[in-house]
CSV table of C-alpha atoms and ligand atoms in Angstrom, one decimal:
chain,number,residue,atom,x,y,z
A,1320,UNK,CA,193.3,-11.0,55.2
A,1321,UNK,CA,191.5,-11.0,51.7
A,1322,UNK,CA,192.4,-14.1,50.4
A,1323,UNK,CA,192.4,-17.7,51.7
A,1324,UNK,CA,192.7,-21.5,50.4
A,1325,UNK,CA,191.4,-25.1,51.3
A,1326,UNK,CA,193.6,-28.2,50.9
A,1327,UNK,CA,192.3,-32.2,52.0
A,1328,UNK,CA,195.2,-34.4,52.3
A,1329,UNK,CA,196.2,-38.1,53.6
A,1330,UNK,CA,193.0,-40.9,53.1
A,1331,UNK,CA,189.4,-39.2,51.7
A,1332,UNK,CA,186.9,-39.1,54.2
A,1333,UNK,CA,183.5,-38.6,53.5
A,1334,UNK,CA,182.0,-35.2,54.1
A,1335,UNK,CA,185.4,-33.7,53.5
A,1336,UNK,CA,183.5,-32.6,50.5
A,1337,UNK,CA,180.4,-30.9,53.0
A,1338,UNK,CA,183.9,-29.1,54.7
A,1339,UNK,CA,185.4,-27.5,51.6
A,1340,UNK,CA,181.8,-26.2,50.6
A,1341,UNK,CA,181.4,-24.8,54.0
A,1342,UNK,CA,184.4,-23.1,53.9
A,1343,UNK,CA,184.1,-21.7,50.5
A,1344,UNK,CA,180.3,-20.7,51.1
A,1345,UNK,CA,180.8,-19.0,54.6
A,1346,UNK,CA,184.2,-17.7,53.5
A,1347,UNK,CA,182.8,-15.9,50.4
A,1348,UNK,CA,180.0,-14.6,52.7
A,1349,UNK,CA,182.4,-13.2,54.9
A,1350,UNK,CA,183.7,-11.2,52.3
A,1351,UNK,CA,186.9,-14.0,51.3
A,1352,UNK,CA,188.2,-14.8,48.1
A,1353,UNK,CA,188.6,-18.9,48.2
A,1354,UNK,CA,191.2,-20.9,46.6
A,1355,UNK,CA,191.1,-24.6,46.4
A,1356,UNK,CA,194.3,-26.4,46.2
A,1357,UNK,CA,194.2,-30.3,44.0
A,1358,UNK,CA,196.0,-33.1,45.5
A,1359,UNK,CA,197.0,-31.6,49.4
A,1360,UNK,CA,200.5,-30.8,50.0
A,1361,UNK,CA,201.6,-32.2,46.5
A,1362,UNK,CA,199.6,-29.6,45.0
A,1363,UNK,CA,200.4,-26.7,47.3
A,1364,UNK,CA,203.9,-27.6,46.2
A,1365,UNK,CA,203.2,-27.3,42.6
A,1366,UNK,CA,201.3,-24.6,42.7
A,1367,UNK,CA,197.7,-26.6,41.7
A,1368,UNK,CA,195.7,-23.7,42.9
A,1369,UNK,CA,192.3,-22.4,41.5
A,1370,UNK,CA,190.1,-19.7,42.5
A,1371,UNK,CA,186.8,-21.6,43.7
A,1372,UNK,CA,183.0,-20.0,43.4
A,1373,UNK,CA,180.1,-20.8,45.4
A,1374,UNK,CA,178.9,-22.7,42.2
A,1375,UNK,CA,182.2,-24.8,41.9
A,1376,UNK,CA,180.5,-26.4,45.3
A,1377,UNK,CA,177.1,-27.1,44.5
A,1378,UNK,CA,176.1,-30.6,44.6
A,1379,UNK,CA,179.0,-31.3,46.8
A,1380,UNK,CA,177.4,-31.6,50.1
A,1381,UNK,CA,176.5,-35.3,49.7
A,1382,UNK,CA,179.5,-36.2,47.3
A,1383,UNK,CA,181.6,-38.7,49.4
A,1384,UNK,CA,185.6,-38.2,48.6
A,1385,UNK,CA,187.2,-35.1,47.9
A,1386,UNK,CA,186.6,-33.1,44.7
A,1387,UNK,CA,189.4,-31.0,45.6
A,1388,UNK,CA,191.8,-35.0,45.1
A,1389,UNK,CA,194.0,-36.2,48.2
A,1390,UNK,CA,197.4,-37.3,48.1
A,1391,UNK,CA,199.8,-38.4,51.0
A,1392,UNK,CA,202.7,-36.8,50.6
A,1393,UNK,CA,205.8,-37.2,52.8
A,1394,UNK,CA,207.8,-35.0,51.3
A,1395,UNK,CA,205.9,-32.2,52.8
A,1396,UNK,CA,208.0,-33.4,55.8
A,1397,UNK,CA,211.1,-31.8,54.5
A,1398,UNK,CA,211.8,-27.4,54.9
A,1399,UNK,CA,212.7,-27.5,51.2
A,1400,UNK,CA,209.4,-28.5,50.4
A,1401,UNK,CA,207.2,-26.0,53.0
A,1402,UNK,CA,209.1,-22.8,51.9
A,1403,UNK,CA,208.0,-24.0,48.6
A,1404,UNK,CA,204.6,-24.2,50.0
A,1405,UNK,CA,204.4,-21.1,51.2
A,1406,UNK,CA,206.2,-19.5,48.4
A,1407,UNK,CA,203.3,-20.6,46.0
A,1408,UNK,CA,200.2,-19.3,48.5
A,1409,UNK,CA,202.5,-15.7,48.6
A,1410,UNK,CA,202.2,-15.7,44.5
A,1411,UNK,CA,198.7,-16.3,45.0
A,1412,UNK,CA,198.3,-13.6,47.2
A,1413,UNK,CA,196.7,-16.3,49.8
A,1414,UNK,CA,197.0,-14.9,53.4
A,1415,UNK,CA,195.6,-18.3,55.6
A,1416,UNK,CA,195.1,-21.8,54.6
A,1417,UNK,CA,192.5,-24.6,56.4
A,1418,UNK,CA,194.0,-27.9,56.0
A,1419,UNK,CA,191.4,-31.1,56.3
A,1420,UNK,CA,193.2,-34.3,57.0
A,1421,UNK,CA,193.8,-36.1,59.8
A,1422,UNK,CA,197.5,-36.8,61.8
A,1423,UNK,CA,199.6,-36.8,58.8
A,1424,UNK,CA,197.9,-33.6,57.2
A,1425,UNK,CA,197.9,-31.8,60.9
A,1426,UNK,CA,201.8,-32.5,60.8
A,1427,UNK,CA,201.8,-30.5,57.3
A,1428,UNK,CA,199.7,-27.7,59.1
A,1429,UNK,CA,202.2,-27.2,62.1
A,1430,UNK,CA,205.0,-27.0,59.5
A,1431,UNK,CA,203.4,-24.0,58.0
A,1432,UNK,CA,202.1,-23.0,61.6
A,1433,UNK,CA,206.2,-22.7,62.8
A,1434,UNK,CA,207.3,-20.9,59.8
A,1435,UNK,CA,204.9,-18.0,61.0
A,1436,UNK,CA,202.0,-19.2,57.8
A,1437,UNK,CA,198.4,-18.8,59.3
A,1438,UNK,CA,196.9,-22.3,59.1
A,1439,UNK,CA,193.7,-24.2,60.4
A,1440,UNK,CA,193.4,-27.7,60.9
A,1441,UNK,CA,190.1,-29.8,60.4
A,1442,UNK,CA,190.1,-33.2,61.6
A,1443,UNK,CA,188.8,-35.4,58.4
A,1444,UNK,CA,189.5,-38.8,58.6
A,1445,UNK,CA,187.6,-42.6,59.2
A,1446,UNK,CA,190.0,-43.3,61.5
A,1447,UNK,CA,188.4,-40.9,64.8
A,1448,UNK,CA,192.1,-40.7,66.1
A,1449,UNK,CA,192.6,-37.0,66.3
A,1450,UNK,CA,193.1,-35.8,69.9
A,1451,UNK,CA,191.3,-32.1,70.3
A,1452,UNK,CA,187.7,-33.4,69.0
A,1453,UNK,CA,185.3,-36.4,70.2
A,1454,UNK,CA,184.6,-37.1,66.6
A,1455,UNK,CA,186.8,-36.4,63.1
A,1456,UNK,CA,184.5,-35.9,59.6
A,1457,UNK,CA,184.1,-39.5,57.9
A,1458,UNK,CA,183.7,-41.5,61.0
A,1459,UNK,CA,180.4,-41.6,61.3
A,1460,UNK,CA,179.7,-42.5,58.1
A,1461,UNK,CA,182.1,-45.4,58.0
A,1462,UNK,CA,180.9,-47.0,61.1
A,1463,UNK,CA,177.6,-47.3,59.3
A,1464,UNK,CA,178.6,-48.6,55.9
A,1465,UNK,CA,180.9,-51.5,58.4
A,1466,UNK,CA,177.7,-51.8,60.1
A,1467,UNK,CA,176.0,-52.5,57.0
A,1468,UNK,CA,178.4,-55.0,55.9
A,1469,UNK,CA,178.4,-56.6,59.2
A,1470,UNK,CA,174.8,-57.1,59.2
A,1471,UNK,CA,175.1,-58.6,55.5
A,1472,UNK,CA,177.9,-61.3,57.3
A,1473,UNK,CA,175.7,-62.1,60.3
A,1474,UNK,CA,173.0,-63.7,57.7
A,1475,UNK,CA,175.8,-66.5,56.4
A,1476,UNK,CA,177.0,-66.7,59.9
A,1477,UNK,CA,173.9,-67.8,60.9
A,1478,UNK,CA,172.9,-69.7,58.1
A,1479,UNK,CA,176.7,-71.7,58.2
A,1480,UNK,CA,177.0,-71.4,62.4
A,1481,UNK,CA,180.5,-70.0,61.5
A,1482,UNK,CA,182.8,-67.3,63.1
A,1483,UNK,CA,183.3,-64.5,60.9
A,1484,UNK,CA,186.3,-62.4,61.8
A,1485,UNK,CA,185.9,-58.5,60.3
A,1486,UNK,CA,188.8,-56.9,59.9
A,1487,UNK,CA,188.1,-53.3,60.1
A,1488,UNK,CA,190.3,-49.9,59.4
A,1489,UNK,CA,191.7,-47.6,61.9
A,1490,UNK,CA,194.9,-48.0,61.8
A,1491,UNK,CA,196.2,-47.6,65.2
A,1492,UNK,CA,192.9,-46.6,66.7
A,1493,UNK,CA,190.0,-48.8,67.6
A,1494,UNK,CA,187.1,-46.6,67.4
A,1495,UNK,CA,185.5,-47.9,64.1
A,1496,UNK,CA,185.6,-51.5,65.4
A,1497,UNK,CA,184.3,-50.6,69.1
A,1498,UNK,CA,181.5,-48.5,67.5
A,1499,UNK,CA,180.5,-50.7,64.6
A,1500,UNK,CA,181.4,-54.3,67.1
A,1501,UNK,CA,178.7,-52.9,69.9
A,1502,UNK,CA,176.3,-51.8,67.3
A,1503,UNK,CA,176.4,-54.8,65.3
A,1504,UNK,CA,176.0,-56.6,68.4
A,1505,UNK,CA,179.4,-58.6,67.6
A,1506,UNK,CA,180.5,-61.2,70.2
A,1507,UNK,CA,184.3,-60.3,70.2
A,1508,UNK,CA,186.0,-56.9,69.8
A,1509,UNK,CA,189.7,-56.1,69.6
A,1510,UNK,CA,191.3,-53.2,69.6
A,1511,UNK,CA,194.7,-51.6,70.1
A,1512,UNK,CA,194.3,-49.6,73.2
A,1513,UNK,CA,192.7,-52.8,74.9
A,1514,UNK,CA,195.1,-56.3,76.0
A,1515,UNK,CA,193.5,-59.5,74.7
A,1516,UNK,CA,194.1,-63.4,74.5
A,1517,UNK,CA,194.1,-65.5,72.4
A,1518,UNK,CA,193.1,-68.6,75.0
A,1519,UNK,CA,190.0,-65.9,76.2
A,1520,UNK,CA,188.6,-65.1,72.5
A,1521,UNK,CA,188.8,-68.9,71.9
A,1522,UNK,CA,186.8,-69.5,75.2
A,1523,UNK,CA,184.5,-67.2,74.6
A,1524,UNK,CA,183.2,-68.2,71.5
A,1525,UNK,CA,183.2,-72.0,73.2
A,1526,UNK,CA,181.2,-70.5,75.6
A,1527,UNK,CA,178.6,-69.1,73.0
A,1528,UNK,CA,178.3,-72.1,71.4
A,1529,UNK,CA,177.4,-74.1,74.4
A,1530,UNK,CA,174.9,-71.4,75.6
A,1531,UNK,CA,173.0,-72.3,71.6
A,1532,UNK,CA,174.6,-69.0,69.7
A,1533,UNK,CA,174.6,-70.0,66.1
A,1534,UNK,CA,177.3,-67.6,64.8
A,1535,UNK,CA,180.2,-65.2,66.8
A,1536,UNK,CA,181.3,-62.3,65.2
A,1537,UNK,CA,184.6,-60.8,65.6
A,1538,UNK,CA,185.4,-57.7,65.1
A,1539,UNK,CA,188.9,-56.9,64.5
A,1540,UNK,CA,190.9,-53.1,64.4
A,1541,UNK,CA,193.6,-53.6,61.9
A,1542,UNK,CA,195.8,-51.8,64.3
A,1543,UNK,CA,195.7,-55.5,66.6
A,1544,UNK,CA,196.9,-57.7,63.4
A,1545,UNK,CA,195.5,-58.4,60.1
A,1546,UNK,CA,192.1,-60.8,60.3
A,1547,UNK,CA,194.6,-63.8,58.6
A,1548,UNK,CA,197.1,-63.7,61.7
A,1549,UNK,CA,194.2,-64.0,64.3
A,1550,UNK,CA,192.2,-66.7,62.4
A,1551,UNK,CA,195.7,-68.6,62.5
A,1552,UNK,CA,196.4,-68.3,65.7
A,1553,UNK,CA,192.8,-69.3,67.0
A,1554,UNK,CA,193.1,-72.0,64.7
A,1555,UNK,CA,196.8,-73.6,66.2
A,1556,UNK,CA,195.2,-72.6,69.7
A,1557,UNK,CA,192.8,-75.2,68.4
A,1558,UNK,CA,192.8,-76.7,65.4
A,1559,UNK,CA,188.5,-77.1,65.9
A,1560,UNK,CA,188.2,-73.6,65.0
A,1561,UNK,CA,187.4,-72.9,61.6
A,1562,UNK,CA,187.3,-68.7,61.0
A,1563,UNK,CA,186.1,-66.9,57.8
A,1564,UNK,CA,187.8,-63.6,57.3
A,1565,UNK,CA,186.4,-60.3,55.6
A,1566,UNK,CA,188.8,-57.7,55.2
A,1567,UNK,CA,186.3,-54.8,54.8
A,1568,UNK,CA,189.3,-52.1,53.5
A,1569,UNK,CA,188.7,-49.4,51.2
A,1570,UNK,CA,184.6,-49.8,51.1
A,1571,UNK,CA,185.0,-47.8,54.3
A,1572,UNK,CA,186.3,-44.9,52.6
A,1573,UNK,CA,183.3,-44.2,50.2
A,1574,UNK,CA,179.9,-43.5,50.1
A,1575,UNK,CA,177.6,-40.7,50.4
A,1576,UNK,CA,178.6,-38.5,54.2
A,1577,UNK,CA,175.6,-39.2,56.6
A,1578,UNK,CA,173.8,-36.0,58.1
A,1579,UNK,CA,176.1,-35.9,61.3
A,1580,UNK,CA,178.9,-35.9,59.2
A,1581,UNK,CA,177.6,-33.6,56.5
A,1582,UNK,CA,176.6,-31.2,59.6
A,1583,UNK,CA,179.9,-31.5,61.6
A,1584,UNK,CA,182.0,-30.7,58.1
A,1585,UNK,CA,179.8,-27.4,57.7
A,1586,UNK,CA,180.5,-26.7,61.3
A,1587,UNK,CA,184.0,-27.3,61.5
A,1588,UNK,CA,183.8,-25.2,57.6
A,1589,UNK,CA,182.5,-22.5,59.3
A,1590,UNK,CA,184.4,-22.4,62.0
A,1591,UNK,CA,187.8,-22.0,60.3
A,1592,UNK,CA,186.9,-19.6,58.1
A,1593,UNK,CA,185.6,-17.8,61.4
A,1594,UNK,CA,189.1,-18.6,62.8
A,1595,UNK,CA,190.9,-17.1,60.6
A,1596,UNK,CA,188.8,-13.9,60.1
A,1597,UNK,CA,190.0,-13.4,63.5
A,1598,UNK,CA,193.8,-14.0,62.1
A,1599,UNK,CA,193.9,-16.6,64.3
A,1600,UNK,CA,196.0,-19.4,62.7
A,1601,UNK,CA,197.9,-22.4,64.3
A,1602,UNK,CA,195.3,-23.7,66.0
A,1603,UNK,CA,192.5,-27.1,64.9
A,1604,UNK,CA,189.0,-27.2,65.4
A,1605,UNK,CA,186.9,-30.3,66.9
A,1606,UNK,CA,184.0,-30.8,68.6
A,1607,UNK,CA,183.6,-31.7,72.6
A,1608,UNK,CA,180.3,-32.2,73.9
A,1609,UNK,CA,177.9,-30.6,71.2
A,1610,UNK,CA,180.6,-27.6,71.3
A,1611,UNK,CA,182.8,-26.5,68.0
A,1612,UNK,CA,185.7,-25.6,69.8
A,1613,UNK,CA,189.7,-24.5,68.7
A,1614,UNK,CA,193.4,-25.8,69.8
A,1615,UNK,CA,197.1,-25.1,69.6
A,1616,UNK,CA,197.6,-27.4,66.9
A,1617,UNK,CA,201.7,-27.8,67.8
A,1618,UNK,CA,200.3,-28.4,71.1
A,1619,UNK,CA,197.8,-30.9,69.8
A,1620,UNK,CA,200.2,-32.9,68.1
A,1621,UNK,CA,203.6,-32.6,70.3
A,1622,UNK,CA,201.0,-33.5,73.5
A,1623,UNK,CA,197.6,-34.6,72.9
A,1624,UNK,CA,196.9,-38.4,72.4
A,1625,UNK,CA,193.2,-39.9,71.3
A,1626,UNK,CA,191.7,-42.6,73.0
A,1627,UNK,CA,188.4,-44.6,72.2
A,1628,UNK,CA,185.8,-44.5,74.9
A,1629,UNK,CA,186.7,-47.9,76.6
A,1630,UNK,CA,183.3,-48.0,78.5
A,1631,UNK,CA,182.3,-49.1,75.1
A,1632,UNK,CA,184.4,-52.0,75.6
A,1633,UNK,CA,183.4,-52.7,78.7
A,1634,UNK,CA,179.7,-52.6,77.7
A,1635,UNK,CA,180.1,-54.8,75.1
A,1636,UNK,CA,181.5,-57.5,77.5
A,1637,UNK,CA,178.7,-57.0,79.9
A,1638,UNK,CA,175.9,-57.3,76.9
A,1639,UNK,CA,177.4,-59.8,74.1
A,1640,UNK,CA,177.3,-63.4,75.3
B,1342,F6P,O1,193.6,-43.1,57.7
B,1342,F6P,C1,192.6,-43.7,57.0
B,1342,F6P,C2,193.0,-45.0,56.5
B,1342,F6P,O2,191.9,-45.6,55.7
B,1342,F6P,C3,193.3,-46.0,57.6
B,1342,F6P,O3,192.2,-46.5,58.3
B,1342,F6P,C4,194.1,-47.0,56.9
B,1342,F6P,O4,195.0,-47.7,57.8
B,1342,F6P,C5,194.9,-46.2,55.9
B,1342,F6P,O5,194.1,-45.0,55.7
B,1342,F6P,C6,195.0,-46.9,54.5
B,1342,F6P,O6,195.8,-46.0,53.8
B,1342,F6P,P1,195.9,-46.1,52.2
B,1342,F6P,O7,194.6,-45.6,51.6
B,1342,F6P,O8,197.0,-45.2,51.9
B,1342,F6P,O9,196.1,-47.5,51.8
């Protein structure tokens, strides 16, 4: 294998930036020549390829987004478009391809994968919800710009003695609300892997009022329902309740990459470029315990599920009233 390319596809992420470097730096050091493709699958289709030099990724590493652009792309879905795919790396003389995404971009990868094209995955998304790794590029720093935000809220909250409910992304995973709920110390979490009730939220924050807390945060997954629904329903479960609602969307997305996620991007980098200078393909790298490890990707996605760490939820019950 001489020649390989990088693609990021589905939502940005920070430190998806950090990965491409990685892969271009280490690959070129391995003796690679690297190819970025613009726009994911959309530009793999189109044949948006360009030869990338070390240089092309300086001053990348603390860049949040994705120089190389994103694009979700459905159409990828379809054989049509994946022969056309692979048609364009053949005229390119491209012999493996790392693709950095999360679910919908590792669905792209196993395409490629089962038509016999060597391919890498590298879990890059907010959202934490890729089985095969404890932690997917972005999340890290997402949880602290919500964190941030949810700080910010928690002055007015005070000042007002209001409930704020934060709506947070995810979209069916709860991770970024049980990290950034527990570490903002919010009085309420929900989530989609966890049951709630309506008649318990509402007690609970009665019950923090009586006990003198001047504000209750809750923090919402957008995978439960949006922060509108839940402050109607708490309000005709009793019309005393009065929310405010911040839908925190796209702020999540941006930003510069913290160092964990700057340092897991190089590693996961690194570690596909490694992967397939072993002509290993079909398989997605992650990170369990402190070690960068690799997966059947078709296995990953036909039988691996992610769920949050729901000790978290339990702690924050045992250490929020
Ligand atoms: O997967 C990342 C994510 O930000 C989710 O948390 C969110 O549900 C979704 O993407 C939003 O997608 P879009 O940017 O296409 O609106």
């Amino acid at each position: 294998m001489k020649r390989i390319a990088v693609l990021t596809s589905g939502g940005d992420a920070p430190g998806m930036n950090a990965a491409v470097r990685a892969i271009v730096r280490k690959g070129i050091y391995e003796g690679f020549e690297v190819y970025g493709i613009n726009y994911g699958f959309a530009g793999l289709v189109s044949g948006d390829i360009r030869k990338l030099t070390p240089k092309d990724v300086s001053d990348t590493i603390g860049r949040g987004g994705t120089f190389l652009y994103s694009a979700r792309f459905p159409e990828f879905a379809q054989r049509e478009g994946q022969e056309k795919g692979i048609e364009q790396l053949k005229k390119f003389g491209i012999e493996g391809l790392v693709v950095i995404g999360g679910d919908g971009s590792y669905r792209g990868a196993v395409a490629l994968t089962k038509l016999g094209f060597p391919t890498v995955g590298v879990p890059g998304t907010i959202d934490n919800d890729i089985p095969g790794t404890d932690y997917t590029i972005g999340f890290d720093t997402a949880i602290n710009t919500v964190l941030e935000a949810i700080d910010r809220l928690r002055d007015t909250a005070t000042s007002h003695v209001r409930t704020f409910i934060v709506e947070v992304m995810g979209r069916n995973a709860g991770d970024i609300a049980l990290w950034t709920g527990i570490g903002s110390g919010a009085e309420q979490i929900l989530i989609p892997e966890h049951d709630y009730s309506i008649e318990n939220v509402a007690n609970e924050i009665k019950r923090g009022r009586e006990n003198g807390k001047k504000h209750t945060i809750i923090v919402l997954a957008e995978g439960v329902m949006s922060g509108d629904e839940l402050a109607r329903k708490l309000w005709e479960h009793d019309e005393d309740f009065h929310t405010r609602v911040t839908v925190l969307g796209h702020v999540q997305r941006g930003g510069s990459p913290t160092a964990r996620d700057r340092v897991l991007a190089s590693q996961f980098g690194s570690k596909a470029v490694d992967l397939l200078k072993d002509g290993i393909g079909g398989v997605a790298v992650g990170i369990i315990g402190d070690k960068v490890i690799y997966s059947d990707i078709v296995d990953l996605l036909e039988n691996g599920k992610h769920l949050p760490n729901l000790d978290l939820y339990q702690l924050n019950k045992e250490i929020s009233f």
